[in-house]
Amino acid sequence: MTDYTTDGDADVTVQDLIDRLHEEADLEFSTANTPEVGIIMGSDSDLDTMSGAHDALDRLGFAEQTDFQDPPEARFTYETYVVSAHRTPELMYAYGETAADRGLDVVIAGAGGKSADLPNMTASIAYPLPVIGVPVQEKSVDSVIGMPTGAPIVAVDAGKSFNAALSAVQILGREHVELRDRLTEYHDALVSDVARDSRDLHDLGVAGYRESRGE
Ligand code: RP5
């Protein structure tokens, strides 16, 4: 018989993951112990693009939670799954349907290609939980943001997963003053960096500036 699988060594089924999500939703853990942000992507080939979200969350003091039942010490955490709207629609449905009960406050969903349906479908399923869509490619933008009236999605420009995470933390920050403070600190540092770059570029001159940056 022809083997159509790409590596053929999967030791887990989609149904296993669906069951896991529902079991976790039934646990009724305190939200302090569950991930605040769920990051999903249509394929592991999206990971490099979506890593901007991980970078931003790491920078803001979030930790990755890889075991729902054994959270890290950090107060704020995120998780990541591959969920394909077209290859695993049942998993997409389960993820969206259980998101709130699993303690998530916001989902960041990225997908590429012209039919980038994961973000918008997840937004519809998880509603009223906010979903921030990341078009992984330029050609995915229309697909991600093109929702009909009454079916909202928040979205960023192609590839801007870093900003998607900042937006997610802005949403969380309405409830957690600690996160508002971290966002302000991040922004202040950004502003200082521009001031330093501006002064150095002017005062060192173009050649000196490049040299000071090791270029
Ligand atoms: C989309 O198709 C995924 O989000 C990905 O961006 C794209 C290609 O997926 P692979 O063929 O690399 O798995 O659904």
mmCIF file of N, CA and C and ligand atoms in Angstrom, residues 41-46 83-87 110-113 115-118 136-137 140, ligand 1:
data_model
loop_
_atom_site.group_PDB
_atom_site.id
_atom_site.type_symbol
_atom_site.label_atom_id
_atom_site.label_comp_id
_atom_site.label_asym_id
_atom_site.label_seq_id
_atom_site.Cartn_x
_atom_site.Cartn_y
_atom_site.Cartn_z
ATOM 1 N N MET A 41 -0.900 28.265 14.703
ATOM 2 C CA MET A 41 -0.452 28.546 13.327
ATOM 3 C C MET A 41 -0.819 27.370 12.436
ATOM 4 N N GLY A 42 -1.025 27.665 11.166
ATOM 5 C CA GLY A 42 -1.528 26.654 10.253
ATOM 6 C C GLY A 42 -0.562 25.531 9.943
ATOM 7 N N SER A 43 0.724 25.792 10.140
ATOM 8 C CA SER A 43 1.747 24.802 9.801
ATOM 9 C C SER A 43 3.003 25.129 10.596
ATOM 10 N N ASP A 44 3.831 24.110 10.826
ATOM 11 C CA ASP A 44 5.098 24.443 11.498
ATOM 12 C C ASP A 44 6.000 25.263 10.582
ATOM 13 N N SER A 45 5.666 25.333 9.288
ATOM 14 C CA SER A 45 6.448 26.208 8.394
ATOM 15 C C SER A 45 6.162 27.690 8.686
ATOM 16 N N ASP A 46 5.144 27.967 9.495
ATOM 17 C CA ASP A 46 4.837 29.350 9.897
ATOM 18 C C ASP A 46 5.644 29.780 11.125
ATOM 19 N N VAL A 83 -2.345 24.217 14.256
ATOM 20 C CA VAL A 83 -3.758 23.891 14.037
ATOM 21 C C VAL A 83 -4.077 24.285 12.597
ATOM 22 N N SER A 84 -4.353 23.344 11.758
ATOM 23 C CA SER A 84 -4.600 23.680 10.359
ATOM 24 C C SER A 84 -6.098 23.711 10.065
ATOM 25 N N ALA A 85 -6.551 24.862 9.558
ATOM 26 C CA ALA A 85 -7.988 25.005 9.263
ATOM 27 C C ALA A 85 -8.441 23.997 8.216
ATOM 28 N N HIS A 86 -7.564 23.702 7.270
ATOM 29 C CA HIS A 86 -7.984 22.852 6.154
ATOM 30 C C HIS A 86 -7.650 21.389 6.349
ATOM 31 N N ARG A 87 -6.518 21.130 7.031
ATOM 32 C CA ARG A 87 -6.130 19.730 7.218
ATOM 33 C C ARG A 87 -6.724 19.130 8.487
ATOM 34 N N GLY A 110 -2.021 32.585 13.223
ATOM 35 C CA GLY A 110 -1.328 32.931 11.985
ATOM 36 C C GLY A 110 -1.505 31.864 10.931
ATOM 37 N N ALA A 111 -1.641 32.292 9.693
ATOM 38 C CA ALA A 111 -1.716 31.339 8.587
ATOM 39 C C ALA A 111 -1.226 32.025 7.319
ATOM 40 N N GLY A 112 -0.708 31.199 6.413
ATOM 41 C CA GLY A 112 -0.219 31.726 5.152
ATOM 42 C C GLY A 112 -1.028 31.194 3.978
ATOM 43 N N GLY A 113 -0.542 31.473 2.785
ATOM 44 C CA GLY A 113 -1.259 31.067 1.580
ATOM 45 C C GLY A 113 -2.400 32.022 1.265
ATOM 46 N N SER A 115 -5.571 31.078 1.051
ATOM 47 C CA SER A 115 -6.732 30.675 1.859
ATOM 48 C C SER A 115 -6.311 30.573 3.314
ATOM 49 N N ALA A 116 -6.004 31.722 3.887
ATOM 50 C CA ALA A 116 -5.510 31.730 5.277
ATOM 51 C C ALA A 116 -6.706 31.813 6.225
ATOM 52 N N ASP A 117 -7.387 30.710 6.400
ATOM 53 C CA ASP A 117 -8.676 30.717 7.101
ATOM 54 C C ASP A 117 -8.588 30.467 8.600
ATOM 55 N N LEU A 118 -7.438 30.034 9.083
ATOM 56 C CA LEU A 118 -7.352 29.713 10.514
ATOM 57 C C LEU A 118 -7.709 30.907 11.416
ATOM 58 N N VAL A 136 0.570 35.321 7.390
ATOM 59 C CA VAL A 136 1.984 34.932 7.355
ATOM 60 C C VAL A 136 2.661 35.458 6.095
ATOM 61 N N GLN A 137 1.870 35.645 5.041
ATOM 62 C CA GLN A 137 2.419 36.201 3.797
ATOM 63 C C GLN A 137 1.549 37.375 3.340
ATOM 64 N N SER A 140 -1.843 36.630 2.063
ATOM 65 C CA SER A 140 -2.812 36.126 3.033
ATOM 66 C C SER A 140 -3.619 37.250 3.685
HETATM 67 C C1 RP5 B 1 -1.141 27.418 5.401
HETATM 68 O O1 RP5 B 1 -0.461 26.911 4.318
HETATM 69 C C2 RP5 B 1 -0.145 27.437 6.514
HETATM 70 O O2 RP5 B 1 -0.492 28.419 7.445
HETATM 71 C C3 RP5 B 1 1.148 27.724 5.829
HETATM 72 O O3 RP5 B 1 1.455 29.105 5.861
HETATM 73 C C4 RP5 B 1 0.880 27.319 4.391
HETATM 74 C C5 RP5 B 1 1.793 26.236 3.898
HETATM 75 O O4 RP5 B 1 1.768 25.153 4.788
HETATM 76 P P1 RP5 B 1 2.784 23.940 4.590
HETATM 77 O O5 RP5 B 1 2.486 23.354 3.242
HETATM 78 O O6 RP5 B 1 4.167 24.514 4.693
HETATM 79 O O7 RP5 B 1 2.508 22.991 5.725
HETATM 80 O O8 RP5 B 1 -2.236 26.655 5.733
#
